[in-house]
Amino acid sequence: MNKMLRILGKRGRITIPYEIRQRVGFAYNDVLSFTEAADGRTVIVRREKICDNCIDREPAEFEEVVNLEDFLDDLSPEQQRTALIHLSVKWAEKQGGALNV
């Protein structure tokens, strides 16, 4: 295990290094818990599963495969609008600009 240093920002923010996120499996929008260890100097970070009806199967185990167009067609008009705005903003960010919505 290689030691990686990061600086804690003035607002208490820190970035978990990419290599660690990949190895541990942390992903965007994961819920993380922070627990202080007994030594008072160590913090344990865990990915938490927070939901009412969780299924203990990995997504790869699901039999049904739905393509994006079918998925979007099954959404309500308001959900389709929200998805379009979200995707438009993401696309604009990748293009290096901002999108006014």
PDB file of C-alpha atoms in Angstrom, residues 3-101:
ATOM      1  CA  LYS A   3       1.087   6.387   1.147  1.00  0.00           C
ATOM      2  CA  MET A   4      -0.768   9.240  -0.566  1.00  0.00           C
ATOM      3  CA  LEU A   5      -0.980  12.711   0.908  1.00  0.00           C
ATOM      4  CA  ARG A   6      -3.812  15.181   0.411  1.00  0.00           C
ATOM      5  CA  ILE A   7      -4.379  18.617   1.954  1.00  0.00           C
ATOM      6  CA  LEU A   8      -7.533  19.237   3.964  1.00  0.00           C
ATOM      7  CA  GLY A   9      -9.150  22.422   2.642  1.00  0.00           C
ATOM      8  CA  LYS A  10     -10.349  25.287   4.837  1.00  0.00           C
ATOM      9  CA  ARG A  11     -13.943  24.043   4.534  1.00  0.00           C
ATOM     10  CA  GLY A  12     -12.933  20.526   5.622  1.00  0.00           C
ATOM     11  CA  ARG A  13     -13.025  19.059   2.125  1.00  0.00           C
ATOM     12  CA  ILE A  14     -10.636  16.461   0.780  1.00  0.00           C
ATOM     13  CA  THR A  15     -10.481  14.375  -2.386  1.00  0.00           C
ATOM     14  CA  ILE A  16     -10.085  10.632  -2.012  1.00  0.00           C
ATOM     15  CA  PRO A  17      -7.360   9.687  -4.516  1.00  0.00           C
ATOM     16  CA  TYR A  18      -8.628   8.108  -7.745  1.00  0.00           C
ATOM     17  CA  GLU A  19      -6.525   4.969  -7.288  1.00  0.00           C
ATOM     18  CA  ILE A  20      -8.064   4.312  -3.886  1.00  0.00           C
ATOM     19  CA  ARG A  21     -11.621   5.023  -5.106  1.00  0.00           C
ATOM     20  CA  GLN A  22     -11.087   2.523  -7.926  1.00  0.00           C
ATOM     21  CA  ARG A  23      -9.604  -0.197  -5.699  1.00  0.00           C
ATOM     22  CA  VAL A  24     -12.211   0.211  -2.966  1.00  0.00           C
ATOM     23  CA  GLY A  25     -15.087   0.648  -5.409  1.00  0.00           C
ATOM     24  CA  PHE A  26     -16.259   4.119  -4.344  1.00  0.00           C
ATOM     25  CA  ALA A  27     -18.360   5.765  -7.048  1.00  0.00           C
ATOM     26  CA  TYR A  28     -20.193   9.042  -7.661  1.00  0.00           C
ATOM     27  CA  ASN A  29     -23.156   9.522  -5.293  1.00  0.00           C
ATOM     28  CA  ASP A  30     -22.066   6.747  -2.915  1.00  0.00           C
ATOM     29  CA  VAL A  31     -23.021   7.401   0.702  1.00  0.00           C
ATOM     30  CA  LEU A  32     -19.936   7.276   2.911  1.00  0.00           C
ATOM     31  CA  SER A  33     -19.793   7.030   6.705  1.00  0.00           C
ATOM     32  CA  PHE A  34     -16.924   8.337   8.821  1.00  0.00           C
ATOM     33  CA  THR A  35     -16.091   6.721  12.171  1.00  0.00           C
ATOM     34  CA  GLU A  36     -13.426   7.928  14.549  1.00  0.00           C
ATOM     35  CA  ALA A  37     -11.219   5.081  15.779  1.00  0.00           C
ATOM     36  CA  ALA A  38     -10.342   4.621  19.443  1.00  0.00           C
ATOM     37  CA  ASP A  39      -6.877   6.139  18.958  1.00  0.00           C
ATOM     38  CA  GLY A  40      -8.469   9.539  18.198  1.00  0.00           C
ATOM     39  CA  ARG A  41      -6.250  10.035  15.130  1.00  0.00           C
ATOM     40  CA  THR A  42      -7.709   7.557  12.657  1.00  0.00           C
ATOM     41  CA  VAL A  43     -10.927   7.889  10.653  1.00  0.00           C
ATOM     42  CA  ILE A  44     -12.536   4.831   9.075  1.00  0.00           C
ATOM     43  CA  VAL A  45     -14.459   5.515   5.846  1.00  0.00           C
ATOM     44  CA  ARG A  46     -17.094   3.027   4.669  1.00  0.00           C
ATOM     45  CA  ARG A  47     -19.518   2.953   1.751  1.00  0.00           C
ATOM     46  CA  GLU A  48     -23.015   2.531   3.163  1.00  0.00           C
ATOM     47  CA  LYS A  49     -26.074   0.923   1.651  1.00  0.00           C
ATOM     48  CA  ILE A  50     -29.007   3.169   2.549  1.00  0.00           C
ATOM     49  CA  CYS A  51     -32.369   2.240   1.067  1.00  0.00           C
ATOM     50  CA  ASP A  52     -35.746   0.828   2.048  1.00  0.00           C
ATOM     51  CA  ASN A  53     -35.948  -2.072  -0.419  1.00  0.00           C
ATOM     52  CA  CYS A  54     -32.348  -3.034  -1.114  1.00  0.00           C
ATOM     53  CA  ILE A  55     -31.622  -6.149  -3.118  1.00  0.00           C
ATOM     54  CA  ASP A  56     -28.377  -7.926  -2.263  1.00  0.00           C
ATOM     55  CA  ARG A  57     -27.597  -8.745  -5.897  1.00  0.00           C
ATOM     56  CA  GLU A  58     -25.033  -7.091  -8.090  1.00  0.00           C
ATOM     57  CA  PRO A  59     -26.435  -5.256 -11.157  1.00  0.00           C
ATOM     58  CA  ALA A  60     -24.716  -7.779 -13.458  1.00  0.00           C
ATOM     59  CA  GLU A  61     -26.944 -10.512 -12.051  1.00  0.00           C
ATOM     60  CA  PHE A  62     -30.138  -8.936 -13.372  1.00  0.00           C
ATOM     61  CA  GLU A  63     -31.469 -10.813 -16.362  1.00  0.00           C
ATOM     62  CA  GLU A  64     -33.341  -7.985 -18.094  1.00  0.00           C
ATOM     63  CA  VAL A  65     -31.286  -5.620 -20.234  1.00  0.00           C
ATOM     64  CA  VAL A  66     -32.950  -2.340 -21.152  1.00  0.00           C
ATOM     65  CA  ASN A  67     -31.496  -0.009 -23.750  1.00  0.00           C
ATOM     66  CA  LEU A  68     -31.423   3.720 -23.095  1.00  0.00           C
ATOM     67  CA  GLU A  69     -34.157   4.627 -25.591  1.00  0.00           C
ATOM     68  CA  ASP A  70     -36.615   2.121 -24.095  1.00  0.00           C
ATOM     69  CA  PHE A  71     -35.764   3.327 -20.599  1.00  0.00           C
ATOM     70  CA  LEU A  72     -36.371   6.974 -21.546  1.00  0.00           C
ATOM     71  CA  ASP A  73     -39.616   6.113 -23.370  1.00  0.00           C
ATOM     72  CA  ASP A  74     -40.953   4.538 -20.164  1.00  0.00           C
ATOM     73  CA  LEU A  75     -40.436   7.757 -18.196  1.00  0.00           C
ATOM     74  CA  SER A  76     -43.137  10.341 -17.627  1.00  0.00           C
ATOM     75  CA  PRO A  77     -42.847  13.575 -19.655  1.00  0.00           C
ATOM     76  CA  GLU A  78     -41.565  15.416 -16.552  1.00  0.00           C
ATOM     77  CA  GLN A  79     -38.954  12.698 -15.902  1.00  0.00           C
ATOM     78  CA  GLN A  80     -37.893  12.845 -19.565  1.00  0.00           C
ATOM     79  CA  ARG A  81     -37.512  16.635 -19.297  1.00  0.00           C
ATOM     80  CA  THR A  82     -35.398  16.265 -16.137  1.00  0.00           C
ATOM     81  CA  ALA A  83     -33.219  13.621 -17.800  1.00  0.00           C
ATOM     82  CA  LEU A  84     -32.752  15.812 -20.887  1.00  0.00           C
ATOM     83  CA  ILE A  85     -31.687  18.781 -18.759  1.00  0.00           C
ATOM     84  CA  HIS A  86     -29.298  16.634 -16.731  1.00  0.00           C
ATOM     85  CA  LEU A  87     -27.704  15.109 -19.833  1.00  0.00           C
ATOM     86  CA  SER A  88     -27.491  18.517 -21.546  1.00  0.00           C
ATOM     87  CA  VAL A  89     -25.685  20.017 -18.554  1.00  0.00           C
ATOM     88  CA  LYS A  90     -23.276  17.054 -18.393  1.00  0.00           C
ATOM     89  CA  TRP A  91     -22.574  17.348 -22.121  1.00  0.00           C
ATOM     90  CA  ALA A  92     -21.980  21.113 -21.829  1.00  0.00           C
ATOM     91  CA  GLU A  93     -19.597  20.583 -18.909  1.00  0.00           C
ATOM     92  CA  LYS A  94     -17.587  18.109 -20.958  1.00  0.00           C
ATOM     93  CA  GLN A  95     -17.458  20.630 -23.796  1.00  0.00           C
ATOM     94  CA  GLY A  96     -15.933  23.158 -21.401  1.00  0.00           C
ATOM     95  CA  GLY A  97     -18.874  25.506 -21.217  1.00  0.00           C
ATOM     96  CA  ALA A  98     -21.940  26.163 -19.142  1.00  0.00           C
ATOM     97  CA  LEU A  99     -25.532  25.670 -20.175  1.00  0.00           C
ATOM     98  CA  ASN A 100     -28.224  28.108 -19.040  1.00  0.00           C
ATOM     99  CA  VAL A 101     -31.356  26.221 -18.119  1.00  0.00           C
TER     100      VAL A 101
END
